[in-house]
XYZ file of C-alpha atoms in Angstrom:
327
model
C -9.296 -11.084 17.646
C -7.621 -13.184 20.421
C -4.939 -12.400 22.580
C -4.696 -14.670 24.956
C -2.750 -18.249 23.736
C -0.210 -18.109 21.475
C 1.183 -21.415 19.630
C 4.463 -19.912 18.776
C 5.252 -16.870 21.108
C 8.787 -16.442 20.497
C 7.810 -14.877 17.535
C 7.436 -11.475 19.676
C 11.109 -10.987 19.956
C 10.878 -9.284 16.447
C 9.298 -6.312 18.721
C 12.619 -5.700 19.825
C 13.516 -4.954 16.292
C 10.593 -3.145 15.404
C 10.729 -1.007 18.578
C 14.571 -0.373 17.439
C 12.996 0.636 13.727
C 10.577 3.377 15.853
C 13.608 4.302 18.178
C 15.802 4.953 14.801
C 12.879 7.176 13.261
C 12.594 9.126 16.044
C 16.359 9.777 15.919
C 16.575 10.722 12.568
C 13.953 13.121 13.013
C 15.264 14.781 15.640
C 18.328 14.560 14.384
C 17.278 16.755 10.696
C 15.769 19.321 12.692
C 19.405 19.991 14.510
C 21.095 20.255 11.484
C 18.595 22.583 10.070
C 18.570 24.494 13.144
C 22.724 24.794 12.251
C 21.447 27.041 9.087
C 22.786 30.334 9.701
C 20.776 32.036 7.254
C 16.906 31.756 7.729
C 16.174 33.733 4.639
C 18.396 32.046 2.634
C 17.019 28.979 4.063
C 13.222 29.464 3.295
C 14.201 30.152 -0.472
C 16.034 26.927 -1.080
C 14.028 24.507 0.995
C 10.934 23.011 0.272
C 7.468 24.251 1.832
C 7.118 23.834 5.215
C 7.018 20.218 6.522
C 3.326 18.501 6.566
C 2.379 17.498 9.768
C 0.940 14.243 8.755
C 3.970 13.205 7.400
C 4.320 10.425 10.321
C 1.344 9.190 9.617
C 2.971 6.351 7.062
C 5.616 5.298 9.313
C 3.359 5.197 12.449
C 1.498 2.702 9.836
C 4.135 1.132 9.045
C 5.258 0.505 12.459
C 1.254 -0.507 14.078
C 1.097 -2.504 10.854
C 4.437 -4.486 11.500
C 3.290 -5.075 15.134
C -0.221 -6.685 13.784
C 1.837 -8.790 11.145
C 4.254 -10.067 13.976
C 1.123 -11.076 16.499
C -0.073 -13.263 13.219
C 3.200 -14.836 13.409
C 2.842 -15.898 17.241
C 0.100 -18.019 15.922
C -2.842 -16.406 18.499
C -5.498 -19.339 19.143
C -9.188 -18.873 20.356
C -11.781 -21.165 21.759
C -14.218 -21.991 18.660
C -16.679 -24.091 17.722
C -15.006 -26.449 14.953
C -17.340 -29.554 13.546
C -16.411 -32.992 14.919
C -14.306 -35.054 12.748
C -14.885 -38.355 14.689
C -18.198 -39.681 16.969
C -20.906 -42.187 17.090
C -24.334 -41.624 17.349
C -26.977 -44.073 17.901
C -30.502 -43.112 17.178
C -32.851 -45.416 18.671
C -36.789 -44.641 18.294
C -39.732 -46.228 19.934
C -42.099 -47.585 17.383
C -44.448 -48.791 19.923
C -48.309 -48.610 18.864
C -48.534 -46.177 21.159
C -46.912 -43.786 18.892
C -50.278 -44.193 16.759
C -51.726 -41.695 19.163
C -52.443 -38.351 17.264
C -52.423 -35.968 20.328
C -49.179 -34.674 18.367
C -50.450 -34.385 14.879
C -50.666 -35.968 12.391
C -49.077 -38.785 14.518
C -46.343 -39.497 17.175
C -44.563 -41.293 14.562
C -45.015 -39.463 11.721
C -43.769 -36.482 13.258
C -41.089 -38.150 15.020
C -39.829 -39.488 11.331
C -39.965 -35.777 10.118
C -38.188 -34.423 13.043
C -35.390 -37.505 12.973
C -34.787 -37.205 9.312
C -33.704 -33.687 9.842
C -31.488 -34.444 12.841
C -29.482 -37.008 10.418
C -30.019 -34.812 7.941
C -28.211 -31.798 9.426
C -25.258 -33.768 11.515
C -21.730 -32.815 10.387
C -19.939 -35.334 8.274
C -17.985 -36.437 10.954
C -20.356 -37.998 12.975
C -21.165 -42.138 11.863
C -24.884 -41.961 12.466
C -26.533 -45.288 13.081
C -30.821 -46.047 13.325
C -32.088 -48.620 15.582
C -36.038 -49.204 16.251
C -38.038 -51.087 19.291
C -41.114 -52.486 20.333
C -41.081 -55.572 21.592
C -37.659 -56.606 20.149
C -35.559 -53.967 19.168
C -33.459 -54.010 15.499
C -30.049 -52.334 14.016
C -31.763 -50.182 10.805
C -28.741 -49.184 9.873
C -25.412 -49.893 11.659
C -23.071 -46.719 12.682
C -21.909 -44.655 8.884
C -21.807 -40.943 7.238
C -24.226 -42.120 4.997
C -27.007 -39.997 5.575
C -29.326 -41.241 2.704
C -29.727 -44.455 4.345
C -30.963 -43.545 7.690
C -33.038 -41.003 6.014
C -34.930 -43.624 4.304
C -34.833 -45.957 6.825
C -36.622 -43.461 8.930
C -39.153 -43.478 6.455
C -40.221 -47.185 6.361
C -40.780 -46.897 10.211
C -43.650 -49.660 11.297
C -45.223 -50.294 14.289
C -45.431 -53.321 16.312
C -46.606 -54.351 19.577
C -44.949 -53.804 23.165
C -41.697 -51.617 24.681
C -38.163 -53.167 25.199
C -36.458 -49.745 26.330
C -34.172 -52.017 27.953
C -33.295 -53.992 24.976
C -32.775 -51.230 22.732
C -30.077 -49.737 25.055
C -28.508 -52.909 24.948
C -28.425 -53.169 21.138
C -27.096 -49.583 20.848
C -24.285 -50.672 23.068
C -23.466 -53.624 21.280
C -23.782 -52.093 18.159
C -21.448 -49.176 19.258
C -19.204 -51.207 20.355
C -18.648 -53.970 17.801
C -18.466 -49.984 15.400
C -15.590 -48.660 17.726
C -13.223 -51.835 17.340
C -13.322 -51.639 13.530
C -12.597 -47.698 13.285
C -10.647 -47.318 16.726
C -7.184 -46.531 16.404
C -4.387 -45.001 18.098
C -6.716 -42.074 19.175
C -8.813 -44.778 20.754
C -12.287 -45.485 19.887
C -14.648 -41.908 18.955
C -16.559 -40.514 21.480
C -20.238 -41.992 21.544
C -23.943 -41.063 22.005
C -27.083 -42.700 22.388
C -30.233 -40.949 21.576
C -33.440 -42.560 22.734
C -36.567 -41.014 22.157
C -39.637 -42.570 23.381
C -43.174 -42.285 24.047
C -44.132 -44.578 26.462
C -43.819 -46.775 29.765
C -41.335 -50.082 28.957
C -43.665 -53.426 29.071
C -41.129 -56.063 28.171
C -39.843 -57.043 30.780
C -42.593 -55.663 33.189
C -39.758 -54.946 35.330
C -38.159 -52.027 35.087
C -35.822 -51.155 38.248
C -34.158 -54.562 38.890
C -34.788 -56.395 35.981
C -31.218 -57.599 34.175
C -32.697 -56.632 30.562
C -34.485 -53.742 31.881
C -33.760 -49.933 30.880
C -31.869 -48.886 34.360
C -29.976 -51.705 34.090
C -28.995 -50.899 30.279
C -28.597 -47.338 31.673
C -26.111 -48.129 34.172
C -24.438 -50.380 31.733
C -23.684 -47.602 29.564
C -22.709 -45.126 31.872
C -19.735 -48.222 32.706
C -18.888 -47.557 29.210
C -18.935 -43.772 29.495
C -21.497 -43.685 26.796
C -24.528 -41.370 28.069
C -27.683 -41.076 26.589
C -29.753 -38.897 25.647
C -33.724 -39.088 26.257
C -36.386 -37.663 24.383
C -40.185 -38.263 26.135
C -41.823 -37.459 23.140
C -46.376 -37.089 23.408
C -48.822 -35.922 26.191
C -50.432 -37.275 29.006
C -53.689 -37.160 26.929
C -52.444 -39.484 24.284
C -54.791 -42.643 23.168
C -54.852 -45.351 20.793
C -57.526 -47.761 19.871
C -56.812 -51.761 20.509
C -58.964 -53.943 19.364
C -62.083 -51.332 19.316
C -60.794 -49.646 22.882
C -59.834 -46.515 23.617
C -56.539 -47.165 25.586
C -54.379 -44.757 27.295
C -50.623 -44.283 26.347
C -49.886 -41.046 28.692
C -45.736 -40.566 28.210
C -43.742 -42.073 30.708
C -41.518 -38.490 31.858
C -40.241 -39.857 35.096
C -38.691 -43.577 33.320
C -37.248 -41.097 30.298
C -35.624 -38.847 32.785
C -33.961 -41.409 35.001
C -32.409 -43.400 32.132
C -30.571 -40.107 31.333
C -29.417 -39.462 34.822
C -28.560 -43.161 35.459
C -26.430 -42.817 31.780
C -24.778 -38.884 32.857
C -26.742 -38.386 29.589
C -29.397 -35.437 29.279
C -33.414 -35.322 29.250
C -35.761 -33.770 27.038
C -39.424 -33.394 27.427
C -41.976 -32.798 23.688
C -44.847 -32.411 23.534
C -45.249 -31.028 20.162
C -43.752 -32.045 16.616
C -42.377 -27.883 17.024
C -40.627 -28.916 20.484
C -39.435 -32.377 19.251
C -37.655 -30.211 16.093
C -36.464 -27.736 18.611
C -35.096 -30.391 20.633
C -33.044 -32.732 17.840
C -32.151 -29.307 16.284
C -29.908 -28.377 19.887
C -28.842 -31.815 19.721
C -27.263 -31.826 16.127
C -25.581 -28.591 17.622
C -24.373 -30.326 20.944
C -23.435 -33.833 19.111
C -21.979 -32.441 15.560
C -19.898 -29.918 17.303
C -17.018 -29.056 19.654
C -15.055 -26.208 21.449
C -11.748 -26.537 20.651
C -8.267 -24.019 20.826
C -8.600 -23.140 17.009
C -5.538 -20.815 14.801
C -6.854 -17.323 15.426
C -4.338 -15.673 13.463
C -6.346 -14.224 9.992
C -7.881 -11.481 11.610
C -4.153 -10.321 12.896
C -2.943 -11.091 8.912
C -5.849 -9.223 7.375
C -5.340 -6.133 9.305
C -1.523 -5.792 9.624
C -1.442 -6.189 5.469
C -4.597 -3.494 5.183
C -2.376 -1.145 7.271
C 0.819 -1.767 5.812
C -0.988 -1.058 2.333
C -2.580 1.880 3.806
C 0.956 3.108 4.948
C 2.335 2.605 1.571
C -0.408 4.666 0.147
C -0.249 7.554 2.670
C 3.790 7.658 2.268
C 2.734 8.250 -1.909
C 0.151 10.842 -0.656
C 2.498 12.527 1.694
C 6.212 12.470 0.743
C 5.781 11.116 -2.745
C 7.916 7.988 -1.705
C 7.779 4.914 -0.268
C 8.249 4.665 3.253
């Protein structure tokens, strides 16, 4: 029960009247006790009157009264900071698909427990949110452009294949663009929604081979977003002890933490670190909470309703009980 902001205060000048109503009780109690007091004669008194007044016979207008105050705070519309789903926001999921996330130090696969973990992350975001799917290995591709249409990115996220190389720095780029070309068809006087990029990846970029300075590389796509006030959020999904076998050899595809991490902080996005399928669910599962909903100043006013209309019942009842009348 909040008492704190109120969206229409004036509301409380009906204390005045209810505080008058109290006031006036009082009085008119006092005021039948003097003019019994005036009774000359007591025995003559105690045979016509009733039995001796109950002492809980205030109880139903002190009820009343609490009840009326409860009813009038409901009126001053009391708000409270709550968490309220999103009704507007674009997310971009973008997932390596790399042959590095063949490796099966996270079992059964990278990928096939990245697909698990991403299908419930679409899965699970409020309806507000337009959820688009883009994939990247050496190019990167729009799955499925920005929509509330879970069933689509669900089943794109099934077909996942892999391919050769990492364009990190493309698939940035492609979000962007693909956020962007989203936000003018749906932007209106609100502007365009708020929007999110979530990368999760596995590996080191290798195309281009430059990754600092390089125009198309992934701190310059980082940088570019954070221009459009679009952060993202990275996810270095695997183990240092991850391998894959190319053309007969063992090769090494240890994640790349440090790269992950300074795309976030290059983007004022956040960074993640799994290194199990457990920890990847954990992680898309705080996400869908961060990205699905907001703290907002919400009506706090039912709790106010339900208890001034219990007690005014409850007064009504005890006035019944007590006096055999309504109060």
């Amino acid at each position: 029960m909040s008492f704190r902001n109120f969206a229409a205060p004036w509301w409380f000048l009906l204390v005045i009247g209810i505080v008058g109503l109290a006031v006036g009780y009082v009085f008119v109690q006092r005021a039948r006790k003097k003019r019994t007091m005036r009774f000359t004669n007591l025995q003559l008194l105690e045979r016509v009157s009733s039995a001796k007044p109950n002492r809980f016979r205030h109880i139903p207008a002190i009820a009343l009264v609490i009840s009326l105050l409860l009813l009038t705070t409901a009126m001053a519309g009391p708000t409270a900071e709550q968490r309220v789903p999103r009704n507007r926001a674009t997310v971009i999921l973008v997932i390596d698909v790399s042959l590095s996330m063949e490796a099966t130090d996270v079992a059964p696969t990278r990928l096939k427990a990245a697909q698990v973990a991403a299908k419930s992350f679409a899965e699970g975001l409020t309806p507000g949110v337009n959820l688009g799917l883009i994939t990247f290995a050496g190019t990167a591709t729009v799955l499925v452009a920005p929509t509330t249409d879970r069933g689509g990115v669900a089943k794109a996220i099934d077909n996942l294949k892999l391919a050769q190389s990492t364009a990190t720095g493309e698939a940035i780029f492609a979000a962007l663009q693909s956020i962007e070309g989203f936000s003018q068809v749906v932007g209106g006087p609100e502007g365009p929604p708020p929007a999110r990029i979530v990368l999760m990846s596995d590996g080191k970029q290798t195309v281009p081979t430059e990754n600092e300075n390089d125009p198309r590389g992934s701190f310059t796509a980082a940088k570019a977003a954070a221009q459009k006030k679009i952060p993202i959020t990275t996810i270095s999904f695997g183990t240092a002890d991850g391998t894959v076998e190319i053309e007969g050899q063992p090769q090494s595809v240890a994640v790349d933490d440090s790269a992950m991490e300074e795309i976030a902080t290059l983007s004022s996005g956040d960074f993640y670190k799994a290194a199990t399928a457990d920890q990847l669910r954990k992680v898309y599962d705080t996400l869908g909470e961060q990205i699905g909903y907001e703290i907002k100043e919400a009506d706090a006013s039912r709790p106010w309703l339900i208890l001034g209309t219990l007690l005014a019942v409850i007064a009504a009842a005890a006035s019944l009980f007590v006096s055999q009348r309504l109060p």
